[in-house]
Amino acid sequence: MATISTQLRNFKEPNKEELNRFFFSLPPEEVHANGADTDHANEKEKAFSGTEKMDINAVLSLGEQGLEDSYAGKLHLLPPYLSFASVDRKSVRFTIPLCTIRRVERLNTRTGVFALSLAVWHGMKIVIQLTALRPTADLFCTLLRDALKAQLQQGQMKAMKNFVRTCYSEALLSSPSATVAENDKVDPDANAGALAEGNNPVGEGDGFHGGLGLKFKFPGDPKKLREASKIKLWTTYLRSHGRNLSLLRYPQFTRLVQVGLPNRLRGEIWETLSGSMYLRFANPGLYRKLLEDNKNITSASIDDIEKDLHRSLPEYSAYQTEEGISTLRRVLTAYSFKNPELGYCQAMNILAAAILIYLSEEQAFWLLDVLCDRLLPGYYSPSMHGTLLDQRVFESLVHKCLPMIHEHFHTVDVQLSVASLPWFLSLYINSMPMIFAFRIVDCFFCMGPKVLFQVGLAILKINGEALLEVQDDGGFISLMRDYFASLGDSAHPHSTDPRTRAITRFQELLLVSFREFSVITDETIQAERRKFRTDVISSIEVFSKRAAVRSLKRHGRFNKDQLGLVYDALFKAICVIPAETQSIPPPNLLDPDKTTEQKQETRIGLRTFRVFLSEIATWGRNEKIVSNGFQERVDREVAEHEFIDRLYYFWDTSCLGTLSFQDLVDGLDGVMFNDLMDNIEWFFNLHDKDKDGSLTKDEVLVLSESLLFIFRYEVGDAYLGAVSRFMTNAFEYGDALLPQETNEDGSLKSPTVGNNQPYLNLATFRMVVLADEILESFFETDLSASFRLEPVVDVPLTPSSSGLLGGLLSNIVTDGNKRLFNRVTDEIGKTIGKHQVTHRPSIGRQMILQEPKARESLLTPSMRRSSSKSSLSITETSSPGATNIPSTPSSLTLRSQADISSSELSPLPHVKAATAALMERTPFAIDDAGDDDDDDDDFPEHEGEPDDQVMDEVDAFLEAHDSGLSEAEKKLAEDVAKAPPIK
Amino acid sequence: MAAEAASGNVDKSVQVKLVLLGEAAVGKSSIVLRFVSNDFQANKEPTIGAAFLTQKCRLEDRVLRYEIWDTAGQERFHSLAPMYYRNAQAAVVVYDVTKAASLEKAKSWVKELQRQANPNIVIALAGNKVDLVTPSSSAAPPTPSPDGDDEPDDATATPGETPSAVAEVESLRQVPRDEAQAYATEAGLLFFETSAKTGEGVVEVFTEIAKKIPIEHILASTRGSGRNGGPPGRPGGQQSGVNLDANATQAKNACNC
Ligand SMILES: Nc1nc2c(ncn2[C@@H]2O[C@H](COP(=O)(O)OP(=O)(O)O)[C@@H](O)[C@H]2O)c(=O)[nH]1
Ligand SMILES: [Mg+2]
């Protein structure tokens, strides 16, 4: 039943470039293969030009005059994308595929100013002044030109033109009136795409993609949501700032998102913001193909999905129909095929059901992909480590920002996560009424995952007083439930000012989130995650170890601790060579339920088994003792031999070709507790392939070879002698015992038994073994004792205190360094003639040449003294993960410790002040908060200036933006924007 | 009466935290729904982590207020379960009598509870969906076909739920009552066979648990600490504590110093 995942160990902190790509919503590099060019065989040559990256300081102006300020920032060439971010990283930014750039011109400007004008697909003119030294600017231009050329050659421009037609914004802007009516059919045969099939899902095939909402209505009252006003504002914005692939984000954009996206544009803006649009663009048809290719496949994920389909936003009308349900089913199963390791996790159904209201299946599929991979990393993975980590981070932020609540929860023993877990796992969709949750989702896509934390903190803060009365988990949940149910109510029902009264509790929530918790930045979250990651990972590992041991059906003669050690060795081995992908056992026809029962078992293949055995059996590893005059150390590698393979198949009792933890426990139990007679029989059976109770001649030879393998590093020739005596005897006895084939001369004659005929039975084998003292002692104790559960540790044999470089070694921490150090000392050792390598024996009984001390413990069967001193000292030196795991957590811990000391000691001062303020909070002083007309005003009444009113709501919490330019620079930027192109 | 007055807004009912555990789709949520609303319907409530419900239960002169935590069944949520069973005074571990594997899972939950949960926890084992294997005992008409018509959705969720003939009905059973009973006795559990669908045995689960709960114990601790949580002092609470919180607990303690 156990799944063993070592994935968490492989986690690497993202580097600067990866963070940058994340910031610009770009797919991680290896993924962004362009659908078109992967097909070309000689793509390698092309790959050289047009893929180089570069960034450069720049000032961005929008061509149209007076429309927007100019902004200083950084321009990044990240083929096939061009990205820009203003200095403050939030006021202005864009990511556009290069193929949306139609023309680039050098501008004829004052001397010393280097400016480019980019004509972008949607008719915009972007002017970029490169504020770098001339050669740098020149280089940038060259690279940009190459990259653009490469895109042109790949036919991306054409693909782009087809693609943008799938976007609603195109339809919106091409229609004469500002709003596109309900049943607008735009260019029905555009978007040929992959949508030719007859049974077209909703929203695809009639030009632009759209969600179930187009057919089943969007949640909420469009009038109250002021859809018409919003659409008008967006139309204006999109007309001058580009759209879909070429969208530029200026401060107004963020404001528009914060007041809530209009239903019809929502999906598309989500796509752009999350970057899922780039994936959909780069992988045309992949979604359909995944479904097609896996049409008849069943899996545990599919079973799980099926169970949840009817409990995914069942209150939304589409999910009361077969159409809605099958849409949801297709998206979830397609994702489980794309990412089988993650498969399906409860809560993804909520997410998928929610986004499908606004997005077509294909759009939703890619958005789900970005959510699971990038925006909510590790949330839904089998270990759910991302969820656990962010819960821990959230708790820590509550500690810092709302210490009173934290303190109270601690006193009454309330767990924050009982309520906050679903907030994060379902982006609040499962916790609050949909229309509100979607506005949080809007902000989440626009401003990043920090939003989830900001909103969470604001919820607690707003309910601060009531929370301090809560006495247990149940009370906490109930309070939150009541609060969410009241989000549509007035936040200040008793205020005399009708405008204040009109502020809803939801508006209050957003205000508090973004105004009072603006201290929570992406960097805060990153740093907090870094701080707790190691902790969370190790608790997950401890948990799964315990679960694995608990779910063993048979323990054999091992105690719990010993089973834990077997698990540790297995875990280490999987770290080195990953387990087989969870092999789905062949379906059990008699009892289909049985298949689900075993679905989650980790099974290892032969290569992993070898590593496992090298941890457990002394002969499973080759150990070279290297001395070079400075140090004496053991170099260890995994042994490979037919004998090990034989053992692997011998232990695979269910004949699945892979071994489970249980198989390993059973297998070890079968040999580690044996006495002389048991061991002889065990060894015999191991070599009796057809299990007929006798060995063939070939098998006798193979068995001898096995012995030679085990004894390969024994000192002296005693063991060699023993094996050769064994062979002689075996064949002598064997021949003698053949059915009276003794002809006239009675001895040497070609045996009548073929090499594959039964030849030597157990009794004879036993006799032959017992005839030899060395073999007898091998089977009596050494064989069983050669399996040792204590972890193998890399300790230098001689303490490095002596010698030239002795003191140095203790300073060398990382594996990489150690290896380097070893290499250097080896080289020096060789030149001074002190380098010497000997193999460490596996049995070590006939030890003459080696110092006996180190061998001593080998002589004692380990099982009888598993808690002896020697094993104790070993565990001491082996800090978790120090031995075989490549990345050392130690450096990580050090760094995060530093972080703690600065921040943990006292809550951030301004946060403290804010918290103090909370406890005696007065109504918010927002004068024009928008929804003042919700009660009885009719829609037409705010025809006059409703659009502005929508914006008022958000002005109150808008973050100040900064163009990063001085007055003189602004003037210059303006001039540049007006400059004519160079002829 | 006096106690009631003293404790102010807290009524005289004793609060009991109960957690439901078991493989996905064995009927945990349905059992809760039957107990709380005396209703049976296809499960519409998405459970993320755990659903939280309360229900009062009268026992002789006392009223118990059950705080029920109905956990999500998917295997990957297992590591979150400690969050819900910590401090629980009672647990109902559910399996499906038509699925042998679900009993195995139930046993492993029992093991985990006995090792990690509150040491005084009262555990009940419930073999659910017994209506599928005992058509005669249910109040429903002898022909099993209405079952299928009732909830067309169920057919997909639990294949083989709609027996076509009475003869087949008995053969659906994969867990003999005796076997489960023997296991429960050995492990010191209360044991019931239930049907959330017909209601059979459901209320009994909760009333028998109520009888076995050391109520005086809870009352004493409530008075002492002002909390309706676990038994006083929670012997070994910190160590036996929820694995995934172990560090959190430490951290908290550290902050206190
Ligand atoms: N026939 C029958 N079906 C049941 C019973 N209890 C639950 N079910 C069905 O089994 C499925 C899973 O039930 P649910 O309560 O969601 O299980 P959970 O995942 O353990 O919470 C649903 O389709 C229920 O209708 C029962 O007692 N009898
Ligand atoms: Mg449930």
PDB file of C-alpha atoms in Angstrom, chain A residues 19 151 804 834 843:
ATOM      1  CA  LEU A  19      12.107  33.380 -10.984  1.00  0.00           C
ATOM      2  CA  GLN A 151      10.044  33.215 -35.525  1.00  0.00           C
ATOM      3  CA  LEU A 804      49.553  17.376   6.056  1.00  0.00           C
ATOM      4  CA  LYS A 834      51.786   6.755  -1.175  1.00  0.00           C
ATOM      5  CA  ILE A 843      33.067 -11.372   4.833  1.00  0.00           C
TER       6      ILE A 843
END
